[in-house]
PDB file of C-alpha atoms in Angstrom:
ATOM      1  CA  ASP V   1      92.660 108.229  86.575  1.00 73.00           C
ATOM      2  CA  THR V   2      95.366 105.792  86.527  1.00 72.00           C
ATOM      3  CA  GLY V   3      94.381 104.214  89.916  1.00 91.00           C
ATOM      4  CA  VAL V   4      97.571 105.722  91.732  1.00 96.00           C
ATOM      5  CA  SER V   5      96.346 108.219  94.347  1.00 96.00           C
ATOM      6  CA  GLN V   6      98.297 110.615  96.359  1.00 97.00           C
ATOM      7  CA  ASP V   7      97.371 112.558  99.292  1.00 97.00           C
ATOM      8  CA  PRO V   8      97.428 115.378  99.968  1.00 97.00           C
ATOM      9  CA  ARG V   9      97.062 117.097  96.646  1.00 96.00           C
ATOM     10  CA  HIS V  10      98.425 120.348  97.836  1.00 97.00           C
ATOM     11  CA  LYS V  11     100.524 121.182 100.883  1.00 98.00           C
ATOM     12  CA  ILE V  12     101.629 124.726 102.056  1.00 98.00           C
ATOM     13  CA  THR V  13     104.129 124.767 104.902  1.00 98.00           C
ATOM     14  CA  LYS V  14     106.590 127.176 106.531  1.00 97.00           C
ATOM     15  CA  ARG V  15     110.235 126.529 106.121  1.00 97.00           C
ATOM     16  CA  GLY V  16     111.690 124.398 108.747  1.00 97.00           C
ATOM     17  CA  GLN V  17     108.562 122.373 109.234  1.00 98.00           C
ATOM     18  CA  ASN V  18     108.117 118.535 108.479  1.00 98.00           C
ATOM     19  CA  VAL V  19     105.846 117.126 105.930  1.00 98.00           C
ATOM     20  CA  THR V  20     104.801 113.678 104.909  1.00 98.00           C
ATOM     21  CA  PHE V  21     102.931 112.514 101.687  1.00 98.00           C
ATOM     22  CA  ARG V  22     101.129 109.210 100.897  1.00 98.00           C
ATOM     23  CA  CYS V  23     100.921 107.261  97.779  1.00 98.00           C
ATOM     24  CA  ASP V  24      98.534 104.350  97.268  1.00 97.00           C
ATOM     25  CA  PRO V  25      99.664 102.557  94.164  1.00 96.00           C
ATOM     26  CA  ILE V  26      97.597 100.227  91.974  1.00 93.00           C
ATOM     27  CA  SER V  27      96.798  97.324  94.081  1.00 90.00           C
ATOM     28  CA  GLU V  28      98.668  94.362  92.362  1.00 87.00           C
ATOM     29  CA  HIS V  29     101.718  96.741  91.451  1.00 92.00           C
ATOM     30  CA  ASN V  30     104.824  95.504  93.212  1.00 92.00           C
ATOM     31  CA  ARG V  31     107.035  98.582  92.338  1.00 94.00           C
ATOM     32  CA  LEU V  32     106.564 101.913  93.612  1.00 96.00           C
ATOM     33  CA  TYR V  33     108.674 105.182  92.455  1.00 96.00           C
ATOM     34  CA  TRP V  34     108.884 108.614  93.832  1.00 97.00           C
ATOM     35  CA  TYR V  35     109.711 111.567  91.429  1.00 97.00           C
ATOM     36  CA  ARG V  36     110.101 115.432  91.809  1.00 97.00           C
ATOM     37  CA  GLN V  37     109.003 117.828  89.348  1.00 97.00           C
ATOM     38  CA  THR V  38     109.902 121.497  89.320  1.00 95.00           C
ATOM     39  CA  LEU V  39     108.119 124.245  87.254  1.00 91.00           C
ATOM     40  CA  GLY V  40     109.100 123.962  83.487  1.00 90.00           C
ATOM     41  CA  GLN V  41     111.121 120.604  84.056  1.00 93.00           C
ATOM     42  CA  GLY V  42     110.585 117.038  83.591  1.00 95.00           C
ATOM     43  CA  PRO V  43     110.088 114.680  86.582  1.00 96.00           C
ATOM     44  CA  GLU V  44     113.436 113.664  88.273  1.00 96.00           C
ATOM     45  CA  PHE V  45     113.754 110.265  89.915  1.00 95.00           C
ATOM     46  CA  LEU V  46     114.104 110.250  93.795  1.00 96.00           C
ATOM     47  CA  THR V  47     113.682 106.430  94.819  1.00 96.00           C
ATOM     48  CA  TYR V  48     111.926 103.318  94.175  1.00 94.00           C
ATOM     49  CA  PHE V  49     110.790 100.336  96.015  1.00 95.00           C
ATOM     50  CA  GLN V  50     110.179  96.628  95.061  1.00 93.00           C
ATOM     51  CA  ASN V  51     107.676  95.328  97.432  1.00 92.00           C
ATOM     52  CA  GLU V  52     109.018  96.687 100.845  1.00 92.00           C
ATOM     53  CA  ALA V  53     112.558  97.020  99.874  1.00 93.00           C
ATOM     54  CA  GLN V  54     114.039 100.385  98.818  1.00 92.00           C
ATOM     55  CA  LEU V  55     116.236  99.533  96.055  1.00 92.00           C
ATOM     56  CA  GLU V  56     117.631 102.796  94.664  1.00 91.00           C
ATOM     57  CA  LYS V  57     117.955 106.368  95.849  1.00 92.00           C
ATOM     58  CA  SER V  58     118.922 109.289  94.004  1.00 91.00           C
ATOM     59  CA  ARG V  59     121.708 111.763  94.958  1.00 88.00           C
ATOM     60  CA  LEU V  60     118.783 114.310  95.164  1.00 83.00           C
ATOM     61  CA  LEU V  61     117.529 112.532  98.152  1.00 86.00           C
ATOM     62  CA  SER V  62     119.311 114.235 100.814  1.00 88.00           C
ATOM     63  CA  ASP V  63     119.436 113.090 104.410  1.00 92.00           C
ATOM     64  CA  ARG V  64     116.269 115.360 105.101  1.00 96.00           C
ATOM     65  CA  PHE V  65     114.366 113.051 102.850  1.00 96.00           C
ATOM     66  CA  SER V  66     112.977 109.500 103.826  1.00 95.00           C
ATOM     67  CA  ALA V  67     110.646 107.228 102.181  1.00 96.00           C
ATOM     68  CA  GLU V  68     109.052 103.998 103.413  1.00 96.00           C
ATOM     69  CA  ARG V  69     106.895 101.243 102.106  1.00 96.00           C
ATOM     70  CA  PRO V  70     106.266  99.200 105.285  1.00 91.00           C
ATOM     71  CA  LYS V  71     104.046  96.548 103.908  1.00 86.00           C
ATOM     72  CA  GLY V  72     104.670  96.654 100.180  1.00 85.00           C
ATOM     73  CA  SER V  73     101.499  98.554  99.603  1.00 90.00           C
ATOM     74  CA  PHE V  74     101.239 102.352 100.316  1.00 96.00           C
ATOM     75  CA  SER V  75     104.318 104.577 100.541  1.00 98.00           C
ATOM     76  CA  THR V  76     105.093 107.658 102.615  1.00 98.00           C
ATOM     77  CA  LEU V  77     107.764 110.262 101.705  1.00 98.00           C
ATOM     78  CA  GLU V  78     108.763 112.535 104.492  1.00 97.00           C
ATOM     79  CA  ILE V  79     110.685 115.840 104.301  1.00 97.00           C
ATOM     80  CA  GLN V  80     112.085 117.184 107.451  1.00 97.00           C
ATOM     81  CA  ARG V  81     113.321 120.669 107.920  1.00 97.00           C
ATOM     82  CA  THR V  82     111.823 121.758 104.823  1.00 97.00           C
ATOM     83  CA  GLU V  83     113.652 124.588 102.712  1.00 96.00           C
ATOM     84  CA  GLN V  84     112.172 126.808  99.995  1.00 96.00           C
ATOM     85  CA  GLY V  85     114.143 124.641  97.341  1.00 95.00           C
ATOM     86  CA  ASP V  86     111.863 121.674  98.264  1.00 97.00           C
ATOM     87  CA  SER V  87     108.844 123.451  96.527  1.00 97.00           C
ATOM     88  CA  ALA V  88     107.800 121.142  93.852  1.00 97.00           C
ATOM     89  CA  MET V  89     105.466 118.629  92.724  1.00 97.00           C
ATOM     90  CA  TYR V  90     106.110 115.232  94.240  1.00 98.00           C
ATOM     91  CA  LEU V  91     104.866 112.451  91.877  1.00 98.00           C
ATOM     92  CA  CYS V  92     104.266 108.891  92.690  1.00 97.00           C
ATOM     93  CA  ALA V  93     104.234 105.869  90.105  1.00 96.00           C
ATOM     94  CA  SER V  94     103.670 102.221  90.334  1.00 95.00           C
ATOM     95  CA  SER V  95     104.376  99.346  88.067  1.00 92.00           C
ATOM     96  CA  LEU V  96     104.154  95.487  87.920  1.00 89.00           C
ATOM     97  CA  ARG V  97     107.421  93.781  87.176  1.00 79.00           C
ATOM     98  CA  GLY V  98     107.868  90.073  87.110  1.00 71.00           C
ATOM     99  CA  GLY V  99     108.564  87.031  85.186  1.00 61.00           C
ATOM    100  CA  ARG V 100     110.125  87.596  81.813  1.00 60.00           C
ATOM    101  CA  GLN V 101     109.327  91.159  81.421  1.00 61.00           C
ATOM    102  CA  LEU V 102     112.089  93.460  80.495  1.00 62.00           C
ATOM    103  CA  THR V 103     110.463  96.538  81.364  1.00 69.00           C
ATOM    104  CA  ASP V 104     107.423  97.604  83.274  1.00 77.00           C
ATOM    105  CA  THR V 105     105.134 100.619  82.451  1.00 87.00           C
ATOM    106  CA  GLN V 106     105.095 103.106  85.274  1.00 92.00           C
ATOM    107  CA  TYR V 107     101.557 104.787  86.009  1.00 93.00           C
ATOM    108  CA  PHE V 108     101.569 108.206  87.662  1.00 96.00           C
ATOM    109  CA  GLY V 109      99.582 109.646  90.282  1.00 96.00           C
ATOM    110  CA  PRO V 110      98.134 113.031  90.236  1.00 96.00           C
ATOM    111  CA  GLY V 111     100.989 114.534  92.493  1.00 97.00           C
ATOM    112  CA  THR V 112     101.324 116.425  95.655  1.00 97.00           C
ATOM    113  CA  ARG V 113     102.275 119.995  95.276  1.00 97.00           C
ATOM    114  CA  LEU V 114     104.385 121.388  98.022  1.00 98.00           C
ATOM    115  CA  THR V 115     104.867 125.170  98.523  1.00 98.00           C
ATOM    116  CA  VAL V 116     107.469 126.083 101.164  1.00 98.00           C
ATOM    117  CA  LEU V 117     107.125 129.642 102.426  1.00 96.00           C
TER     118      LEU V 117
ATOM    119  CA  GLN N   1     125.068 118.085  79.688  1.00 76.00           C
ATOM    120  CA  LYS N   2     121.828 116.434  80.659  1.00 84.00           C
ATOM    121  CA  GLU N   3     121.324 112.735  79.857  1.00 91.00           C
ATOM    122  CA  VAL N   4     117.985 113.718  77.752  1.00 95.00           C
ATOM    123  CA  GLU N   5     117.691 116.987  75.943  1.00 95.00           C
ATOM    124  CA  GLN N   6     114.297 118.119  74.835  1.00 94.00           C
ATOM    125  CA  ASP N   7     113.245 121.617  73.181  1.00 84.00           C
ATOM    126  CA  PRO N   8     110.953 122.993  75.795  1.00 80.00           C
ATOM    127  CA  GLY N   9     109.165 125.002  73.177  1.00 82.00           C
ATOM    128  CA  PRO N  10     106.474 126.484  73.394  1.00 91.00           C
ATOM    129  CA  LEU N  11     105.291 124.985  70.031  1.00 94.00           C
ATOM    130  CA  SER N  12     102.085 126.374  68.684  1.00 96.00           C
ATOM    131  CA  VAL N  13     100.349 124.921  65.366  1.00 96.00           C
ATOM    132  CA  PRO N  14      97.011 125.090  63.807  1.00 97.00           C
ATOM    133  CA  GLU N  15      94.484 122.212  64.177  1.00 97.00           C
ATOM    134  CA  GLY N  16      95.234 119.514  61.766  1.00 97.00           C
ATOM    135  CA  ALA N  17      98.810 120.043  61.343  1.00 97.00           C
ATOM    136  CA  ILE N  18     101.389 117.374  61.732  1.00 97.00           C
ATOM    137  CA  VAL N  19     103.414 117.790  64.941  1.00 96.00           C
ATOM    138  CA  SER N  20     107.031 116.723  65.359  1.00 96.00           C
ATOM    139  CA  LEU N  21     108.526 116.401  68.875  1.00 96.00           C
ATOM    140  CA  ASN N  22     112.079 115.314  69.274  1.00 96.00           C
ATOM    141  CA  CYS N  23     114.598 114.416  72.086  1.00 96.00           C
ATOM    142  CA  THR N  24     118.138 113.496  72.144  1.00 96.00           C
ATOM    143  CA  TYR N  25     119.850 111.359  74.589  1.00 96.00           C
ATOM    144  CA  SER N  26     123.582 110.245  75.652  1.00 94.00           C
ATOM    145  CA  ASN N  27     123.365 107.016  77.297  1.00 92.00           C
ATOM    146  CA  SER N  28     123.652 104.250  74.984  1.00 91.00           C
ATOM    147  CA  ALA N  29     122.327 101.719  77.483  1.00 89.00           C
ATOM    148  CA  PHE N  30     118.921 102.916  77.055  1.00 91.00           C
ATOM    149  CA  GLN N  31     116.714 100.331  75.656  1.00 88.00           C
ATOM    150  CA  TYR N  32     113.048 101.388  76.088  1.00 91.00           C
ATOM    151  CA  PHE N  33     111.887 104.828  75.185  1.00 94.00           C
ATOM    152  CA  MET N  34     108.588 106.161  76.665  1.00 94.00           C
ATOM    153  CA  TRP N  35     106.345 109.326  75.628  1.00 97.00           C
ATOM    154  CA  TYR N  36     104.233 110.978  78.320  1.00 97.00           C
ATOM    155  CA  ARG N  37     101.607 113.498  77.954  1.00 97.00           C
ATOM    156  CA  GLN N  38     101.125 115.761  80.906  1.00 96.00           C
ATOM    157  CA  TYR N  39      98.113 118.196  81.232  1.00 94.00           C
ATOM    158  CA  SER N  40      98.434 121.335  83.471  1.00 89.00           C
ATOM    159  CA  ARG N  41      98.744 120.584  87.216  1.00 86.00           C
ATOM    160  CA  LYS N  42      98.109 116.663  86.420  1.00 91.00           C
ATOM    161  CA  GLY N  43     100.514 113.683  86.623  1.00 94.00           C
ATOM    162  CA  PRO N  44     102.153 112.294  83.437  1.00 96.00           C
ATOM    163  CA  GLU N  45     100.105 109.735  81.438  1.00 94.00           C
ATOM    164  CA  LEU N  46     101.723 107.156  79.171  1.00 93.00           C
ATOM    165  CA  LEU N  47     101.186 107.591  75.385  1.00 95.00           C
ATOM    166  CA  MET N  48     103.350 104.808  74.097  1.00 93.00           C
ATOM    167  CA  TYR N  49     106.696 103.258  74.184  1.00 90.00           C
ATOM    168  CA  THR N  50     109.142 101.750  71.715  1.00 91.00           C
ATOM    169  CA  TYR N  51     111.912  99.118  72.299  1.00 87.00           C
ATOM    170  CA  SER N  52     115.271  99.792  70.776  1.00 83.00           C
ATOM    171  CA  SER N  53     115.300 101.213  67.336  1.00 83.00           C
ATOM    172  CA  GLY N  54     112.257 101.538  65.180  1.00 87.00           C
ATOM    173  CA  ASN N  55     108.905 102.906  64.623  1.00 91.00           C
ATOM    174  CA  LYS N  56     105.662 102.291  66.572  1.00 93.00           C
ATOM    175  CA  GLU N  57     102.220 103.567  65.326  1.00 95.00           C
ATOM    176  CA  ASP N  58      99.098 104.090  67.830  1.00 94.00           C
ATOM    177  CA  GLY N  59      96.135 105.942  66.011  1.00 96.00           C
ATOM    178  CA  ARG N  60      97.379 109.421  65.171  1.00 97.00           C
ATOM    179  CA  PHE N  61     100.544 108.962  67.179  1.00 97.00           C
ATOM    180  CA  THR N  62     104.018 107.595  65.814  1.00 97.00           C
ATOM    181  CA  ALA N  63     107.042 107.216  67.930  1.00 96.00           C
ATOM    182  CA  GLN N  64     110.493 106.760  66.179  1.00 96.00           C
ATOM    183  CA  VAL N  65     113.773 105.740  67.831  1.00 95.00           C
ATOM    184  CA  ASP N  66     117.289 105.958  66.085  1.00 94.00           C
ATOM    185  CA  LYS N  67     119.504 104.465  68.383  1.00 92.00           C
ATOM    186  CA  SER N  68     122.576 105.039  65.986  1.00 92.00           C
ATOM    187  CA  SER N  69     122.034 108.869  66.372  1.00 94.00           C
ATOM    188  CA  LYS N  70     120.444 108.724  69.906  1.00 94.00           C
ATOM    189  CA  TYR N  71     117.401 110.413  68.583  1.00 95.00           C
ATOM    190  CA  ILE N  72     113.716 110.088  69.623  1.00 95.00           C
ATOM    191  CA  SER N  73     110.738 111.450  67.910  1.00 96.00           C
ATOM    192  CA  LEU N  74     106.911 111.609  68.321  1.00 97.00           C
ATOM    193  CA  PHE N  75     104.704 112.502  65.579  1.00 97.00           C
ATOM    194  CA  ILE N  76     101.084 113.507  65.968  1.00 97.00           C
ATOM    195  CA  ARG N  77      98.967 113.556  62.712  1.00 97.00           C
ATOM    196  CA  ASP N  78      95.657 115.443  62.388  1.00 97.00           C
ATOM    197  CA  SER N  79      96.392 117.355  65.572  1.00 97.00           C
ATOM    198  CA  GLN N  80      93.422 118.430  67.925  1.00 97.00           C
ATOM    199  CA  PRO N  81      92.994 121.151  70.374  1.00 97.00           C
ATOM    200  CA  SER N  82      92.524 118.329  72.938  1.00 96.00           C
ATOM    201  CA  ASP N  83      96.315 117.506  72.152  1.00 97.00           C
ATOM    202  CA  SER N  84      97.374 120.652  73.826  1.00 97.00           C
ATOM    203  CA  ALA N  85      99.638 119.602  76.652  1.00 96.00           C
ATOM    204  CA  THR N  86     103.183 119.198  77.663  1.00 96.00           C
ATOM    205  CA  TYR N  87     104.731 115.990  76.041  1.00 97.00           C
ATOM    206  CA  LEU N  88     107.694 114.443  77.813  1.00 97.00           C
ATOM    207  CA  CYS N  89     110.201 111.932  76.331  1.00 97.00           C
ATOM    208  CA  ALA N  90     111.447 109.350  78.974  1.00 96.00           C
ATOM    209  CA  PRO N  91     114.067 106.760  78.105  1.00 94.00           C
ATOM    210  CA  GLN N  92     114.304 104.031  80.579  1.00 90.00           C
ATOM    211  CA  GLY N  93     117.607 103.675  82.332  1.00 76.00           C
ATOM    212  CA  ALA N  94     117.933 100.432  84.695  1.00 75.00           C
ATOM    213  CA  GLN N  95     114.658 100.840  86.568  1.00 79.00           C
ATOM    214  CA  LYS N  96     114.082 104.444  86.609  1.00 87.00           C
ATOM    215  CA  LEU N  97     112.730 106.718  83.874  1.00 93.00           C
ATOM    216  CA  VAL N  98     115.065 109.806  82.774  1.00 94.00           C
ATOM    217  CA  PHE N  99     112.705 112.612  81.515  1.00 96.00           C
ATOM    218  CA  GLY N 100     113.535 115.410  79.198  1.00 95.00           C
ATOM    219  CA  GLN N 101     112.399 118.866  79.907  1.00 95.00           C
ATOM    220  CA  GLY N 102     109.037 118.513  78.120  1.00 95.00           C
ATOM    221  CA  THR N 103     107.757 120.340  75.250  1.00 96.00           C
ATOM    222  CA  ARG N 104     104.773 122.490  75.760  1.00 95.00           C
ATOM    223  CA  LEU N 105     102.528 122.085  72.692  1.00 96.00           C
ATOM    224  CA  THR N 106      99.341 124.318  71.775  1.00 96.00           C
ATOM    225  CA  ILE N 107      97.066 123.366  69.066  1.00 97.00           C
ATOM    226  CA  ASN N 108      94.873 126.274  68.032  1.00 96.00           C
ATOM    227  CA  PRO N 109      91.408 125.730  66.516  1.00 94.00           C
TER     228      PRO N 109
END
């Protein structure tokens, strides 16, 4: 257990419904990342936050996707009007970046598995 | 062409064998190179990382990076059945990790 938690662990929804996932990072970590992983592939970057600021978004993040980190602690990822192609594992990671560090180690949560029927 | 290429396997070896896992990448700006292990239906777990070219050893695991050929390797010595998992190489580009496809490894007792 890395200390990053995600809720729910599994979500089954019907096409066209909206879904929201939550990630709670390791408490002192200032960076939070979202990735998506489909079966047999490695995770793909979606977006990341430093504190409450969303600093980068992938082209994979269509306008149906929105992520927030309102107080620089937990984050939510919402998918509107879900499509079957959204079925995947949604992974959250957190890290501590600061000072003279040139990189930061990302610790992953267990993921939320989304199935869109 | 993907930024990071990794043979998906599957790779099956007997217990005690030396395992070699490899990736190639195209972006010469990558400076940090991570290896993650992922068990079925779990999140990736960081094994180790290296900075720039060179070797790094941690117990039975050795990571190697050759930036001149853009080649990343992970060696596992004295492999154990508990090492059975998917191994993901992940160079770090700017802030984000760029993952390979993952190699599914099975160690047979």
